[in-house]
C-alpha cells in the first residue's frame, strides 16, 4: 500500500516478478487486504462516495472486491457495506466473512439518539439485503444495546449465504475458517459485573454451545465489586479460542485481585458441547 508522507494510503500496488504491473486506487485507508482465487479484497471504513440509502451519520465497514484476471487493469466487481465498526474479516474456502460491532459503548457513548435505531444492515452494490428477524438473536441478558453482525458471502456467486446479528454485552470476537465465537462480559456503573461467557457458532451460523467461565472455575457468575476495586476479586479472562474436530479450546489468564495487588496465571481448557463432560482443564 503506497501513500504520502503522512501515511494516508492512496493505492494498492500489484507486483509480479519484482515489477509493478497494476494498481487499485483507494477512496479510504485499507484496514485489511486479502488475495484469494484471483480476487483482491480491500476492507476499510465506509467510502464517502458510495451511494447508499443510509443515514449520513451511519458508521460502517466497506468491503470492496476486485477481479485480477487482468492484473494490469483490476476491475471492481462488488462493494459490500455493513453497519458497525470492523471487528473481524477473513476469507476461506471461497467465502468471505465480515464481523462488525455497533451499539452503545461501555462508557455510555451513543452515536444515535434512539436506541431502537441500532439495527444491522448489509448493502451489496447499493442494494439493501433484507435482514429478517430470524437472523437476529440475543445472548444472555444484555445490560447495554450492542450487537455483532456476522455475514458470510460467497465470493464466486457474490451472494450473502448467511447472516446473523447477535445482541449482547459482546467484548471480543474469535474466529476460524468455518466457525466463530463471541465473548460476553458486562459491568455497570453501580459496580455490578458478570463474568465471561463464550457463545460458539458453526459455518452455517447455527448456535453450537455456550461455555460459562464462572461455572467452569466454580465462581459466582455475577457480583458487586468491592469499593475502590476496578475488577472482580478473581476471574478468568479468555484471550484465545480455537476449534478442531468439534472441540473448542480456550486459553487465557486467571486474574486475582487482593489488597490492591493483581496476580495472573495461565489457564487452558477444552470444551466439548456434545460430550458427557463438557469442560476439561
Short mmCIF file of C-alpha atoms in Angstrom, two decimals:
data_model
loop_
_atom_site.label_atom_id
_atom_site.label_comp_id
_atom_site.label_asym_id
_atom_site.label_seq_id
_atom_site.Cartn_x
_atom_site.Cartn_y
_atom_site.Cartn_z
CA UNK A 1 0.00 0.00 0.00
CA UNK A 2 1.52 3.30 -1.11
CA UNK A 3 0.75 6.72 0.34
CA UNK A 4 2.02 10.20 1.11
CA UNK A 5 4.50 11.03 3.92
CA UNK A 6 1.61 11.33 6.38
CA UNK A 7 0.80 7.64 5.80
CA UNK A 8 -2.57 8.27 4.15
CA UNK A 9 -2.93 5.28 1.85
CA UNK A 10 -3.73 6.17 -1.76
CA UNK A 11 -3.50 2.91 -3.70
CA UNK A 12 -2.63 -0.78 -3.60
CA UNK A 13 0.22 -1.70 -5.92
CA UNK A 14 0.24 -5.11 -7.65
CA UNK A 15 3.65 -6.63 -8.34
CA UNK A 16 4.84 -9.54 -10.47
CA UNK A 17 8.48 -10.67 -10.68
CA UNK A 18 9.53 -7.58 -8.74
CA UNK A 19 7.88 -5.07 -11.06
CA UNK A 20 4.65 -3.12 -10.53
CA UNK A 21 2.09 -4.18 -13.12
CA UNK A 22 -1.10 -2.56 -11.81
CA UNK A 23 -2.70 -0.65 -9.02
CA UNK A 24 -6.04 -0.12 -7.29
CA UNK A 25 -6.93 3.39 -6.17
CA UNK A 26 -8.32 3.68 -2.63
CA UNK A 27 -11.03 6.09 -1.55
CA UNK A 28 -10.31 5.47 2.14
CA UNK A 29 -7.46 3.78 4.07
CA UNK A 30 -7.41 0.00 3.97
CA UNK A 31 -7.82 -1.85 7.25
CA UNK A 32 -7.02 -5.24 5.70
CA UNK A 33 -6.14 -6.80 2.33
CA UNK A 34 -6.79 -10.34 1.07
CA UNK A 35 -5.83 -12.22 -2.08
CA UNK A 36 -7.94 -15.27 -2.91
CA UNK A 37 -8.83 -17.07 -6.15
CA UNK A 38 -7.71 -14.22 -8.37
CA UNK A 39 -9.54 -11.59 -6.34
CA UNK A 40 -8.28 -8.68 -4.28
CA UNK A 41 -10.41 -7.88 -1.24
CA UNK A 42 -9.99 -4.49 0.42
CA UNK A 43 -11.57 -3.91 3.84
CA UNK A 44 -11.88 -0.36 5.16
CA UNK A 45 -14.14 2.29 6.57
CA UNK A 46 -17.21 3.35 4.66
CA UNK A 47 -16.35 5.13 1.42
CA UNK A 48 -17.84 8.63 1.20
CA UNK A 49 -18.70 8.29 -2.48
CA UNK A 50 -20.84 5.18 -2.04
CA UNK A 51 -24.46 5.78 -2.99
CA UNK A 52 -26.24 4.10 -0.12
CA UNK A 53 -29.67 4.59 1.36
CA UNK A 54 -28.22 5.06 4.84
CA UNK A 55 -28.07 7.84 7.42
CA UNK A 56 -25.19 10.29 6.90
CA UNK A 57 -24.05 9.57 10.47
CA UNK A 58 -24.12 5.83 9.89
CA UNK A 59 -20.93 4.08 10.92
CA UNK A 60 -19.95 1.17 8.75
CA UNK A 61 -17.34 -1.04 7.15
CA UNK A 62 -16.83 -1.35 3.40
CA UNK A 63 -15.55 -4.49 1.65
CA UNK A 64 -14.55 -3.96 -1.98
CA UNK A 65 -13.79 -6.89 -4.31
CA UNK A 66 -11.59 -6.51 -7.41
CA UNK A 67 -11.18 -9.06 -10.20
CA UNK A 68 -7.49 -9.58 -11.00
CA UNK A 69 -7.97 -11.70 -14.14
CA UNK A 70 -6.08 -8.90 -15.88
CA UNK A 71 -3.79 -7.59 -13.11
CA UNK A 72 -2.77 -4.64 -15.28
CA UNK A 73 -6.37 -3.42 -15.16
CA UNK A 74 -8.12 -4.59 -11.98
CA UNK A 75 -11.91 -4.43 -12.18
CA UNK A 76 -14.08 -3.56 -9.20
CA UNK A 77 -16.93 -6.08 -9.17
CA UNK A 78 -18.59 -5.78 -5.77
CA UNK A 79 -18.90 -3.38 -2.85
CA UNK A 80 -20.42 -4.60 0.40
CA UNK A 81 -21.22 -2.22 3.24
CA UNK A 82 -22.19 -3.39 6.69
CA UNK A 83 -23.22 -1.21 9.60
CA UNK A 84 -20.86 -1.10 12.53
CA UNK A 85 -17.13 -0.84 13.17
CA UNK A 86 -14.90 -3.55 11.75
CA UNK A 87 -14.23 -6.29 14.33
CA UNK A 88 -13.02 -9.18 12.13
CA UNK A 89 -12.79 -10.19 8.49
CA UNK A 90 -11.37 -13.31 6.85
CA UNK A 91 -11.56 -15.29 3.62
CA UNK A 92 -11.58 -19.10 3.49
CA UNK A 93 -12.86 -21.83 1.14
CA UNK A 94 -14.22 -19.31 -1.36
CA UNK A 95 -16.16 -17.42 1.28
CA UNK A 96 -15.72 -14.00 2.84
CA UNK A 97 -16.66 -13.45 6.48
CA UNK A 98 -17.28 -9.99 7.93
CA UNK A 99 -17.99 -9.14 11.57
CA UNK A 100 -18.91 -5.61 12.67
CA UNK A 101 -19.85 -4.21 16.08
CA UNK A 102 -22.34 -1.43 16.70
CA UNK A 103 -24.18 -0.02 19.68
CA UNK A 104 -23.65 1.89 22.89
CA UNK A 105 -20.06 1.62 24.14
CA UNK A 106 -19.06 0.68 27.69
CA UNK A 107 -18.56 4.35 28.62
CA UNK A 108 -22.17 5.09 27.67
CA UNK A 109 -21.49 6.98 24.44
CA UNK A 110 -24.21 6.59 21.82
CA UNK A 111 -23.98 7.99 18.30
CA UNK A 112 -27.75 7.61 17.82
CA UNK A 113 -30.45 9.41 19.80
CA UNK A 114 -32.89 6.50 19.59
CA UNK A 115 -31.52 3.14 20.77
CA UNK A 116 -34.09 1.35 18.61
CA UNK A 117 -32.14 2.55 15.57
CA UNK A 118 -29.25 0.18 16.33
CA UNK A 119 -30.14 -2.41 13.72
CA UNK A 120 -27.93 -4.49 11.42
CA UNK A 121 -27.82 -3.73 7.73
CA UNK A 122 -25.91 -5.15 4.77
CA UNK A 123 -25.76 -3.46 1.36
CA UNK A 124 -24.45 -5.04 -1.88
CA UNK A 125 -23.64 -2.69 -4.76
CA UNK A 126 -26.07 -0.11 -3.39
CA UNK A 127 -28.92 -2.59 -2.83
CA UNK A 128 -30.02 -3.33 0.74
CA UNK A 129 -30.06 -7.05 1.54
CA UNK A 130 -33.00 -7.96 3.83
CA UNK A 131 -32.07 -8.84 7.41
CA UNK A 132 -35.13 -10.70 8.75
CA UNK A 133 -35.97 -11.34 12.39
CA UNK A 134 -34.89 -14.97 12.14
CA UNK A 135 -31.34 -13.74 11.52
CA UNK A 136 -31.26 -11.98 14.91
CA UNK A 137 -30.59 -13.50 18.34
CA UNK A 138 -29.99 -12.33 21.92
CA UNK A 139 -27.08 -13.60 24.02
CA UNK A 140 -27.95 -13.89 27.70
CA UNK A 141 -29.44 -10.83 29.40
CA UNK A 142 -27.73 -7.77 27.89
CA UNK A 143 -27.15 -4.65 30.01
CA UNK A 144 -26.47 -2.41 27.00
CA UNK A 145 -27.65 -2.02 23.42
CA UNK A 146 -24.88 -3.62 21.37
CA UNK A 147 -24.69 -6.22 18.62
CA UNK A 148 -22.24 -8.13 16.47
CA UNK A 149 -23.32 -8.50 12.84
CA UNK A 150 -21.81 -11.51 11.06
CA UNK A 151 -22.10 -12.04 7.29
CA UNK A 152 -20.83 -14.89 5.13
CA UNK A 153 -20.51 -14.04 1.42
CA UNK A 154 -19.87 -16.47 -1.44
CA UNK A 155 -17.06 -14.88 -3.46
CA UNK A 156 -17.96 -16.87 -6.58
CA UNK A 157 -21.73 -16.31 -6.61
CA UNK A 158 -21.32 -12.90 -4.90
CA UNK A 159 -24.34 -13.66 -2.70
CA UNK A 160 -24.79 -13.44 1.05
CA UNK A 161 -25.03 -17.07 2.18
CA UNK A 162 -25.70 -16.48 5.87
CA UNK A 163 -26.27 -13.54 8.21
CA UNK A 164 -26.63 -13.30 11.95
CA UNK A 165 -26.88 -10.35 14.35
CA UNK A 166 -26.22 -11.18 17.99
CA UNK A 167 -27.28 -8.63 20.62
CA UNK A 168 -25.43 -8.82 23.93
CA UNK A 169 -22.62 -7.43 26.06
CA UNK A 170 -20.05 -8.55 23.49
CA UNK A 171 -16.45 -7.90 24.47
CA UNK A 172 -14.48 -9.99 21.96
CA UNK A 173 -14.70 -11.96 18.72
CA UNK A 174 -12.74 -15.12 17.80
CA UNK A 175 -12.94 -17.00 14.50
CA UNK A 176 -11.64 -19.74 12.22
CA UNK A 177 -12.25 -20.93 8.67
CA UNK A 178 -15.86 -22.02 9.28
CA UNK A 179 -16.73 -21.02 12.84
CA UNK A 180 -16.77 -18.04 15.17
CA UNK A 181 -17.17 -17.36 18.87
CA UNK A 182 -18.47 -14.32 20.73
CA UNK A 183 -17.41 -13.47 24.28
CA UNK A 184 -19.78 -11.52 26.52
CA UNK A 185 -18.96 -9.68 29.74
CA UNK A 186 -20.63 -6.77 31.49
CA UNK A 187 -20.07 -4.21 34.22
CA UNK A 188 -22.38 -1.43 35.29
CA UNK A 189 -21.90 1.96 36.92
CA UNK A 190 -23.32 0.56 40.14
CA UNK A 191 -20.29 -1.69 40.47
CA UNK A 192 -22.00 -4.90 39.44
CA UNK A 193 -20.38 -7.27 36.99
CA UNK A 194 -20.87 -10.56 35.18
CA UNK A 195 -18.07 -12.91 34.23
CA UNK A 196 -17.39 -14.03 30.69
CA UNK A 197 -19.50 -16.41 28.65
CA UNK A 198 -18.31 -17.82 25.32
CA UNK A 199 -21.00 -18.46 22.68
CA UNK A 200 -19.94 -20.65 19.73
CA UNK A 201 -21.37 -20.90 16.20
CA UNK A 202 -20.62 -23.05 13.14
CA UNK A 203 -20.19 -22.05 9.50
CA UNK A 204 -23.93 -22.06 8.92
CA UNK A 205 -24.28 -19.66 11.87
CA UNK A 206 -26.07 -22.24 13.97
CA UNK A 207 -25.51 -21.97 17.71
CA UNK A 208 -23.29 -24.86 18.88
CA UNK A 209 -22.84 -24.19 22.58
CA UNK A 210 -22.14 -21.83 25.46
CA UNK A 211 -19.29 -22.02 27.93
CA UNK A 212 -19.95 -20.23 31.22
CA UNK A 213 -16.48 -19.35 32.51
CA UNK A 214 -17.74 -18.77 36.05
CA UNK A 215 -19.23 -22.27 36.20
CA UNK A 216 -16.04 -23.72 34.74
CA UNK A 217 -13.99 -22.27 37.60
CA UNK A 218 -16.59 -22.65 40.37
CA UNK A 219 -17.16 -18.88 40.74
CA UNK A 220 -20.24 -16.75 41.16
CA UNK A 221 -21.36 -15.61 37.72
CA UNK A 222 -22.28 -12.11 38.87
CA UNK A 223 -21.41 -9.96 41.84
CA UNK A 224 -20.67 -6.50 43.15
CA UNK A 225 -17.16 -5.14 43.03
CA UNK A 226 -15.53 -4.15 46.31
CA UNK A 227 -15.18 -0.42 46.94
CA UNK A 228 -12.11 1.08 45.26
CA UNK A 229 -11.64 -2.09 43.21
CA UNK A 230 -11.87 -1.79 39.43
CA UNK A 231 -12.36 -5.53 38.85
CA UNK A 232 -13.93 -8.61 40.50
CA UNK A 233 -11.83 -10.31 43.20
CA UNK A 234 -10.94 -13.15 40.81
CA UNK A 235 -11.95 -14.04 37.28
CA UNK A 236 -10.85 -15.86 34.12
CA UNK A 237 -10.05 -13.69 31.09
CA UNK A 238 -10.25 -15.53 27.76
CA UNK A 239 -7.50 -14.46 25.34
CA UNK A 240 -7.81 -17.00 22.51
CA UNK A 241 -10.38 -19.51 21.22
CA UNK A 242 -9.79 -22.26 18.65
CA UNK A 243 -11.84 -25.19 17.38
CA UNK A 244 -10.82 -28.60 15.98
CA UNK A 245 -12.87 -31.78 15.48
CA UNK A 246 -15.84 -30.33 17.34
CA UNK A 247 -13.85 -29.45 20.45
CA UNK A 248 -13.40 -25.83 21.49
CA UNK A 249 -10.17 -24.85 23.21
CA UNK A 250 -9.67 -21.68 25.21
CA UNK A 251 -6.54 -20.08 26.63
CA UNK A 252 -6.41 -17.08 28.91
CA UNK A 253 -5.37 -15.53 32.19
CA UNK A 254 -6.80 -16.25 35.62
CA UNK A 255 -6.66 -12.94 37.50
CA UNK A 256 -6.75 -12.46 41.27
CA UNK A 257 -7.16 -9.06 42.95
CA UNK A 258 -6.28 -8.80 46.63
CA UNK A 259 -5.45 -5.70 48.68
CA UNK A 260 -4.75 -3.66 45.58
CA UNK A 261 -2.40 -6.25 44.12
CA UNK A 262 -3.04 -8.26 40.98
CA UNK A 263 -1.66 -11.69 40.12
CA UNK A 264 -2.18 -13.74 36.97
CA UNK A 265 -1.89 -17.38 35.98
CA UNK A 266 -2.21 -19.03 32.60
CA UNK A 267 -5.13 -21.40 32.04
CA UNK A 268 -6.06 -23.70 29.18
CA UNK A 269 -9.31 -25.59 28.82
CA UNK A 270 -11.23 -27.74 26.33
CA UNK A 271 -14.98 -27.58 25.81
CA UNK A 272 -17.00 -30.27 24.04
CA UNK A 273 -20.66 -29.24 23.86
CA UNK A 274 -21.70 -32.80 22.90
CA UNK A 275 -19.51 -34.72 25.33
CA UNK A 276 -20.52 -36.26 28.67
CA UNK A 277 -18.09 -33.90 30.42
CA UNK A 278 -18.28 -30.62 28.55
CA UNK A 279 -15.32 -28.96 30.28
CA UNK A 280 -11.83 -30.30 30.96
CA UNK A 281 -8.90 -28.35 32.36
#
